[in-house]
Structure formats: structure tokens, C-alpha cells
Amino acid sequence: GQNIDQPTEMTATEGAIVQINCTYQTSGFNGLFWYQQHAGEAPTFLSYNVLDGLEEKGRFSSFLSRSKGYSYLLLKELQMKDSASYLCAVRDTIYKLIFGTGTLLAVQP
Amino acid sequence: DTEVTQTPKHLVMGMTNKKSLKCEQHMGHRAMYWYKQKAKKPPELMFVYSYEKLSINESVPSRFSPECPNSSLLNLHLHALQPEDSALYLCASSQDGGGSYGYTFGSGTRLTVV
């Protein structure tokens, strides 16, 4: 089966740093993506990892360990607009992107 | 043009109705996808079209019928739906398997079956 797990909800303070974890067990692995989704809107692409290590893009960083089936998304200098759902997604075959359970992040003043 | 356009944005239909959802992209992407998303749940893959051919059907009931008339257009035909089919239907596209940029999603059609 396919399992991609994330914490359901997280709360953080404006200006702080938050780490959202994702663990996965899938039949194949061709890369891991992080998406942001505001309520009622389309998911938007944040980051991509296919090799082990850290990828940094501005305030967002993502880490992957393929041997552990583990990734995290790190958000720095949190802003109120970062309140959203964060979706971890694994591409198991070249055309099949499977989403994790999603983490709803609330940023408080 | 870097968008995936979905119409209509909202749709209410009865269980005996036939309706269609439309998705369009002009980015030259050759793979297109339909996802279903229930409230507070992640998107679930329904269908994948690759080079205008159906390549993945995730055991979706036959009351959902996809169609890809050309490389820019993807339709989802709906017939005899059930109230539990009410959800946000997302279309996405990618260049082949998505490379390092993943998929581009449309803003979705919010479907309510009454």
C-alpha cells in the first residue's frame, strides 16, 4: 500500500520557524514535492527533492532522506499569509503523484 | 500563459443530471490529471492522460468519464452522481511526468450533488 503521513495540525507564531514532517512508504519513488494550499484554492508548488539532502528556496527549505522515507519542510520568518495546508506528495511512477494527509498550519500573531 | 483554467468554478447538479467539467492549458504540457478533493482531505488521483491517451484510471466508478479531445483540453463527464461525490475537482497538467517542477493545478470546480 501507499502511506504518506503528516501531522494533522500545527500552530506557530509570526516570525518563528516551523518544521513540518512527512514520512512515506510507497511502491516506488521518483521524487518528493511540497505544495501549499490555501482553503478553497489550488495547491501551489513549493519545493522538490529527489536526492538526499537539503534544498533551500528563500524562506522555505525541504529535506529528504530516502533511506528513512522521511522529509521535512522548514518555514522561516513565518508570516500570517503562511497560514495554509501543506501537502507532501510522492511521485511513485513517472505520472503518478500521491499526496500525503496534509498539515494545516495556523500562524498566530 | 502559465495557468490551468477550469470551468465552471461551481456546479450544483441533481443525481439524474449529466454535466461536464472542463480543463484547459496552453503551456504545451503533454500530461493532464483529474484529482478529487474532499473537505480537509488531500487530493486523490482519479485519471491521468499522457499524450492524449488514458494511462491511469484509479478504479474510478464509471459515472465519471474522462475525455481528452486534444493536448490542451481535458473534460470530465458526470452522470448519475451520488451526494458523496460532492467535492472539489482539481485538474492539473505537467510536462511529461513533471520533472522538478511538479504539476500546475487549476483552481478547481466545486461540485455539489443534490
mmCIF file of C-alpha atoms in Angstrom:
data_model
loop_
_atom_site.group_PDB
_atom_site.id
_atom_site.type_symbol
_atom_site.label_atom_id
_atom_site.label_comp_id
_atom_site.label_asym_id
_atom_site.label_seq_id
_atom_site.Cartn_x
_atom_site.Cartn_y
_atom_site.Cartn_z
ATOM 1 C CA GLY A 1 0.000 0.000 0.000
ATOM 2 C CA GLN A 2 0.845 3.639 -0.124
ATOM 3 C CA ASN A 3 1.217 5.612 3.101
ATOM 4 C CA ILE A 4 2.260 9.217 3.339
ATOM 5 C CA ASP A 5 1.814 10.656 6.820
ATOM 6 C CA GLN A 6 1.992 14.185 8.168
ATOM 7 C CA PRO A 7 0.850 15.823 11.410
ATOM 8 C CA THR A 8 -2.757 16.957 11.062
ATOM 9 C CA GLU A 9 -2.394 20.420 12.534
ATOM 10 C CA MET A 10 0.370 22.728 13.766
ATOM 11 C CA THR A 11 0.387 26.169 15.311
ATOM 12 C CA ALA A 12 3.284 28.623 15.223
ATOM 13 C CA THR A 13 3.969 32.271 15.972
ATOM 14 C CA GLU A 14 4.616 35.003 13.432
ATOM 15 C CA GLY A 15 8.360 35.461 12.877
ATOM 16 C CA ALA A 16 9.211 31.985 14.193
ATOM 17 C CA ILE A 17 10.451 28.841 12.433
ATOM 18 C CA VAL A 18 8.295 25.736 11.934
ATOM 19 C CA GLN A 19 9.190 22.257 10.673
ATOM 20 C CA ILE A 20 6.538 20.059 9.060
ATOM 21 C CA ASN A 21 7.448 16.386 8.843
ATOM 22 C CA CYS A 22 6.427 13.795 6.276
ATOM 23 C CA THR A 23 7.061 10.056 6.373
ATOM 24 C CA TYR A 24 6.304 7.831 3.429
ATOM 25 C CA GLN A 25 6.097 4.213 2.329
ATOM 26 C CA THR A 26 5.318 3.903 -1.360
ATOM 27 C CA SER A 27 5.723 1.234 -4.023
ATOM 28 C CA GLY A 28 8.128 3.453 -5.959
ATOM 29 C CA PHE A 29 9.944 6.764 -5.584
ATOM 30 C CA ASN A 30 10.631 9.343 -8.276
ATOM 31 C CA GLY A 31 10.809 12.483 -6.184
ATOM 32 C CA LEU A 32 9.035 14.247 -3.350
ATOM 33 C CA PHE A 33 7.163 17.533 -3.630
ATOM 34 C CA TRP A 34 5.785 20.040 -1.150
ATOM 35 C CA TYR A 35 2.720 22.077 -2.024
ATOM 36 C CA GLN A 36 0.926 24.898 -0.231
ATOM 37 C CA GLN A 37 -2.850 25.084 -0.406
ATOM 38 C CA HIS A 38 -4.991 27.910 0.942
ATOM 39 C CA ALA A 39 -8.585 26.978 1.729
ATOM 40 C CA GLY A 40 -10.664 26.572 -1.418
ATOM 41 C CA GLU A 41 -7.709 27.244 -3.714
ATOM 42 C CA ALA A 42 -5.411 25.168 -5.899
ATOM 43 C CA PRO A 43 -2.236 23.628 -4.492
ATOM 44 C CA THR A 44 0.849 25.629 -5.458
ATOM 45 C CA PHE A 45 4.322 24.148 -5.846
ATOM 46 C CA LEU A 46 6.876 24.940 -3.128
ATOM 47 C CA SER A 47 9.783 22.549 -3.456
ATOM 48 C CA TYR A 48 11.151 19.327 -4.917
ATOM 49 C CA ASN A 49 13.644 16.744 -3.639
ATOM 50 C CA VAL A 50 14.845 13.663 -5.448
ATOM 51 C CA LEU A 51 18.286 13.210 -3.862
ATOM 52 C CA ASP A 52 19.088 13.140 -0.154
ATOM 53 C CA GLY A 53 19.819 16.467 1.440
ATOM 54 C CA LEU A 54 18.541 19.969 1.877
ATOM 55 C CA GLU A 55 17.084 22.227 -0.819
ATOM 56 C CA GLU A 56 16.702 25.916 0.060
ATOM 57 C CA LYS A 57 14.416 28.433 -1.642
ATOM 58 C CA GLY A 58 14.149 31.725 0.176
ATOM 59 C CA ARG A 59 12.173 31.290 3.416
ATOM 60 C CA PHE A 60 11.395 27.667 2.553
ATOM 61 C CA SER A 61 13.724 24.671 2.793
ATOM 62 C CA SER A 62 12.999 20.999 2.265
ATOM 63 C CA PHE A 63 14.984 17.972 3.352
ATOM 64 C CA LEU A 64 14.889 14.381 2.140
ATOM 65 C CA SER A 65 16.251 11.086 3.473
ATOM 66 C CA ARG A 66 15.319 8.297 1.076
ATOM 67 C CA SER A 67 16.712 5.530 3.304
ATOM 68 C CA LYS A 68 14.444 6.669 6.142
ATOM 69 C CA GLY A 69 11.433 7.510 3.983
ATOM 70 C CA TYR A 70 11.415 10.949 5.564
ATOM 71 C CA SER A 71 11.158 14.557 4.517
ATOM 72 C CA TYR A 72 10.524 17.859 6.200
ATOM 73 C CA LEU A 73 9.563 21.363 5.113
ATOM 74 C CA LEU A 74 11.125 24.198 7.081
ATOM 75 C CA LEU A 75 9.453 27.593 7.037
ATOM 76 C CA LYS A 76 11.427 30.533 8.432
ATOM 77 C CA GLU A 77 10.344 34.061 9.413
ATOM 78 C CA LEU A 78 6.727 32.988 9.464
ATOM 79 C CA GLN A 79 4.138 35.415 8.147
ATOM 80 C CA MET A 80 0.382 35.418 8.661
ATOM 81 C CA LYS A 81 -0.096 34.596 4.977
ATOM 82 C CA ASP A 82 1.718 31.286 5.569
ATOM 83 C CA SER A 83 -1.412 30.001 7.320
ATOM 84 C CA ALA A 84 -2.459 27.222 4.927
ATOM 85 C CA SER A 85 -2.385 23.468 4.391
ATOM 86 C CA TYR A 86 0.977 21.983 3.451
ATOM 87 C CA LEU A 87 0.903 18.838 1.364
ATOM 88 C CA CYS A 88 3.727 16.368 0.977
ATOM 89 C CA ALA A 89 3.458 14.373 -2.261
ATOM 90 C CA VAL A 90 5.483 11.440 -3.586
ATOM 91 C CA ARG A 91 5.777 10.658 -7.282
ATOM 92 C CA ASP A 92 5.850 6.875 -7.338
ATOM 93 C CA THR A 93 5.749 6.331 -11.103
ATOM 94 C CA ILE A 94 6.575 8.921 -13.735
ATOM 95 C CA TYR A 95 2.974 10.122 -13.952
ATOM 96 C CA LYS A 96 1.539 9.308 -10.523
ATOM 97 C CA LEU A 97 1.719 11.906 -7.750
ATOM 98 C CA ILE A 98 0.296 10.728 -4.424
ATOM 99 C CA PHE A 99 -0.496 13.236 -1.715
ATOM 100 C CA GLY A 100 0.013 12.855 1.993
ATOM 101 C CA THR A 101 -2.575 13.545 4.648
ATOM 102 C CA GLY A 102 -1.742 17.259 4.758
ATOM 103 C CA THR A 103 -0.819 19.581 7.634
ATOM 104 C CA LEU A 104 -2.957 22.603 8.484
ATOM 105 C CA LEU A 105 -0.645 25.342 9.759
ATOM 106 C CA ALA A 106 -2.050 28.243 11.773
ATOM 107 C CA VAL A 107 0.254 31.236 12.241
ATOM 108 C CA GLN A 108 -0.670 33.382 15.228
ATOM 109 C CA PRO A 109 0.378 36.992 15.918
ATOM 110 C CA ASP B 1 0.312 31.531 -20.316
ATOM 111 C CA THR B 2 1.205 29.598 -17.141
ATOM 112 C CA GLU B 3 -2.281 28.698 -15.992
ATOM 113 C CA VAL B 4 -4.653 25.784 -15.909
ATOM 114 C CA THR B 5 -8.203 27.049 -16.372
ATOM 115 C CA GLN B 6 -11.166 25.105 -15.050
ATOM 116 C CA THR B 7 -14.831 25.779 -15.732
ATOM 117 C CA PRO B 8 -17.284 26.073 -14.174
ATOM 118 C CA LYS B 9 -15.985 27.194 -10.765
ATOM 119 C CA HIS B 10 -19.136 25.959 -9.031
ATOM 120 C CA LEU B 11 -21.689 23.356 -10.133
ATOM 121 C CA VAL B 12 -24.841 22.052 -8.474
ATOM 122 C CA MET B 13 -26.415 19.022 -10.106
ATOM 123 C CA GLY B 14 -29.111 16.505 -9.386
ATOM 124 C CA MET B 15 -28.488 12.781 -9.256
ATOM 125 C CA THR B 16 -30.150 12.261 -12.654
ATOM 126 C CA ASN B 17 -28.324 15.083 -14.424
ATOM 127 C CA LYS B 18 -25.494 14.878 -16.942
ATOM 128 C CA LYS B 19 -22.856 17.583 -16.752
ATOM 129 C CA SER B 20 -19.247 18.119 -17.797
ATOM 130 C CA LEU B 21 -16.230 19.760 -16.206
ATOM 131 C CA LYS B 22 -13.711 21.428 -18.478
ATOM 132 C CA CYS B 23 -9.983 21.981 -18.068
ATOM 133 C CA GLU B 24 -7.690 23.878 -20.436
ATOM 134 C CA GLN B 25 -3.971 24.651 -20.530
ATOM 135 C CA HIS B 26 -1.759 26.282 -23.141
ATOM 136 C CA MET B 27 1.657 25.533 -21.663
ATOM 137 C CA GLY B 28 2.384 22.689 -24.068
ATOM 138 C CA HIS B 29 2.110 20.157 -21.249
ATOM 139 C CA ARG B 30 1.515 16.610 -22.512
ATOM 140 C CA ALA B 31 0.209 15.075 -19.277
ATOM 141 C CA MET B 32 -3.090 16.057 -17.671
ATOM 142 C CA TYR B 33 -4.724 14.845 -14.490
ATOM 143 C CA TRP B 34 -8.014 14.805 -12.622
ATOM 144 C CA TYR B 35 -7.965 14.830 -8.811
ATOM 145 C CA LYS B 36 -10.853 14.742 -6.350
ATOM 146 C CA GLN B 37 -10.532 16.546 -3.019
ATOM 147 C CA LYS B 38 -12.991 16.231 -0.157
ATOM 148 C CA ALA B 39 -13.046 18.850 2.584
ATOM 149 C CA LYS B 40 -9.971 18.801 4.825
ATOM 150 C CA LYS B 41 -8.521 15.864 2.891
ATOM 151 C CA PRO B 42 -5.632 15.687 0.405
ATOM 152 C CA PRO B 43 -6.271 15.443 -3.344
ATOM 153 C CA GLU B 44 -6.862 11.888 -4.609
ATOM 154 C CA LEU B 45 -5.788 10.920 -8.115
ATOM 155 C CA MET B 46 -8.598 9.855 -10.437
ATOM 156 C CA PHE B 47 -7.242 9.808 -14.007
ATOM 157 C CA VAL B 48 -4.021 10.521 -15.894
ATOM 158 C CA TYR B 49 -3.784 11.318 -19.591
ATOM 159 C CA SER B 50 -0.402 11.142 -21.239
ATOM 160 C CA TYR B 51 -0.074 12.368 -24.834
ATOM 161 C CA GLU B 52 -3.880 12.363 -25.077
ATOM 162 C CA LYS B 53 -4.178 8.703 -24.078
ATOM 163 C CA LEU B 54 -5.634 7.486 -20.803
ATOM 164 C CA SER B 55 -2.703 5.987 -18.912
ATOM 165 C CA ILE B 56 -4.018 5.680 -15.347
ATOM 166 C CA ASN B 57 -7.558 5.094 -14.056
ATOM 167 C CA GLU B 58 -7.549 4.749 -10.278
ATOM 168 C CA SER B 59 -10.559 2.402 -10.258
ATOM 169 C CA VAL B 60 -12.931 5.339 -10.567
ATOM 170 C CA PRO B 61 -16.667 4.479 -10.909
ATOM 171 C CA SER B 62 -17.994 4.617 -14.466
ATOM 172 C CA ARG B 63 -20.314 7.520 -13.597
ATOM 173 C CA PHE B 64 -17.135 9.594 -14.103
ATOM 174 C CA SER B 65 -15.978 9.540 -17.716
ATOM 175 C CA PRO B 66 -12.815 11.421 -18.746
ATOM 176 C CA GLU B 67 -12.068 12.658 -22.241
ATOM 177 C CA CYS B 68 -9.017 14.329 -23.766
ATOM 178 C CA PRO B 69 -10.050 15.771 -27.171
ATOM 179 C CA ASN B 70 -6.646 17.380 -27.778
ATOM 180 C CA SER B 71 -3.400 18.172 -25.998
ATOM 181 C CA SER B 72 -4.786 21.364 -24.419
ATOM 182 C CA LEU B 73 -8.189 20.210 -23.256
ATOM 183 C CA LEU B 74 -9.420 17.729 -20.668
ATOM 184 C CA ASN B 75 -13.048 17.033 -19.830
ATOM 185 C CA LEU B 76 -14.728 15.067 -17.076
ATOM 186 C CA HIS B 77 -18.236 13.903 -17.944
ATOM 187 C CA LEU B 78 -20.536 13.284 -14.999
ATOM 188 C CA HIS B 79 -23.671 11.130 -14.989
ATOM 189 C CA ALA B 80 -25.878 9.710 -12.253
ATOM 190 C CA LEU B 81 -23.673 11.002 -9.452
ATOM 191 C CA GLN B 82 -24.301 10.415 -5.767
ATOM 192 C CA PRO B 83 -24.278 13.011 -2.957
ATOM 193 C CA GLU B 84 -20.984 11.544 -1.706
ATOM 194 C CA ASP B 85 -19.390 12.635 -4.998
ATOM 195 C CA SER B 86 -19.685 16.241 -3.842
ATOM 196 C CA ALA B 87 -16.118 17.556 -3.697
ATOM 197 C CA LEU B 88 -13.582 19.922 -5.236
ATOM 198 C CA TYR B 89 -12.414 18.523 -8.583
ATOM 199 C CA LEU B 90 -8.925 19.652 -9.488
ATOM 200 C CA CYS B 91 -7.308 19.464 -12.888
ATOM 201 C CA ALA B 92 -3.542 19.579 -13.253
ATOM 202 C CA SER B 93 -1.002 19.411 -16.040
ATOM 203 C CA SER B 94 2.704 18.725 -16.335
ATOM 204 C CA GLN B 95 5.438 18.471 -18.902
ATOM 205 C CA ASP B 96 5.695 14.700 -19.158
ATOM 206 C CA GLY B 97 5.974 13.388 -15.577
ATOM 207 C CA GLY B 98 6.530 16.815 -14.112
ATOM 208 C CA GLY B 99 10.311 16.869 -13.816
ATOM 209 C CA SER B 100 11.430 19.009 -10.907
ATOM 210 C CA TYR B 101 8.511 21.419 -11.159
ATOM 211 C CA GLY B 102 5.672 19.070 -10.371
ATOM 212 C CA TYR B 103 2.226 19.787 -11.590
ATOM 213 C CA THR B 104 0.373 23.040 -12.270
ATOM 214 C CA PHE B 105 -3.091 22.915 -10.742
ATOM 215 C CA GLY B 106 -6.251 24.708 -11.733
ATOM 216 C CA SER B 107 -8.375 26.406 -9.093
ATOM 217 C CA GLY B 108 -10.924 23.605 -9.269
ATOM 218 C CA THR B 109 -14.637 23.067 -9.735
ATOM 219 C CA ARG B 110 -16.627 22.817 -6.522
ATOM 220 C CA LEU B 111 -19.309 20.221 -7.237
ATOM 221 C CA THR B 112 -22.424 19.710 -5.139
ATOM 222 C CA VAL B 113 -24.707 16.761 -5.899
ATOM 223 C CA VAL B 114 -28.235 17.118 -4.550
#
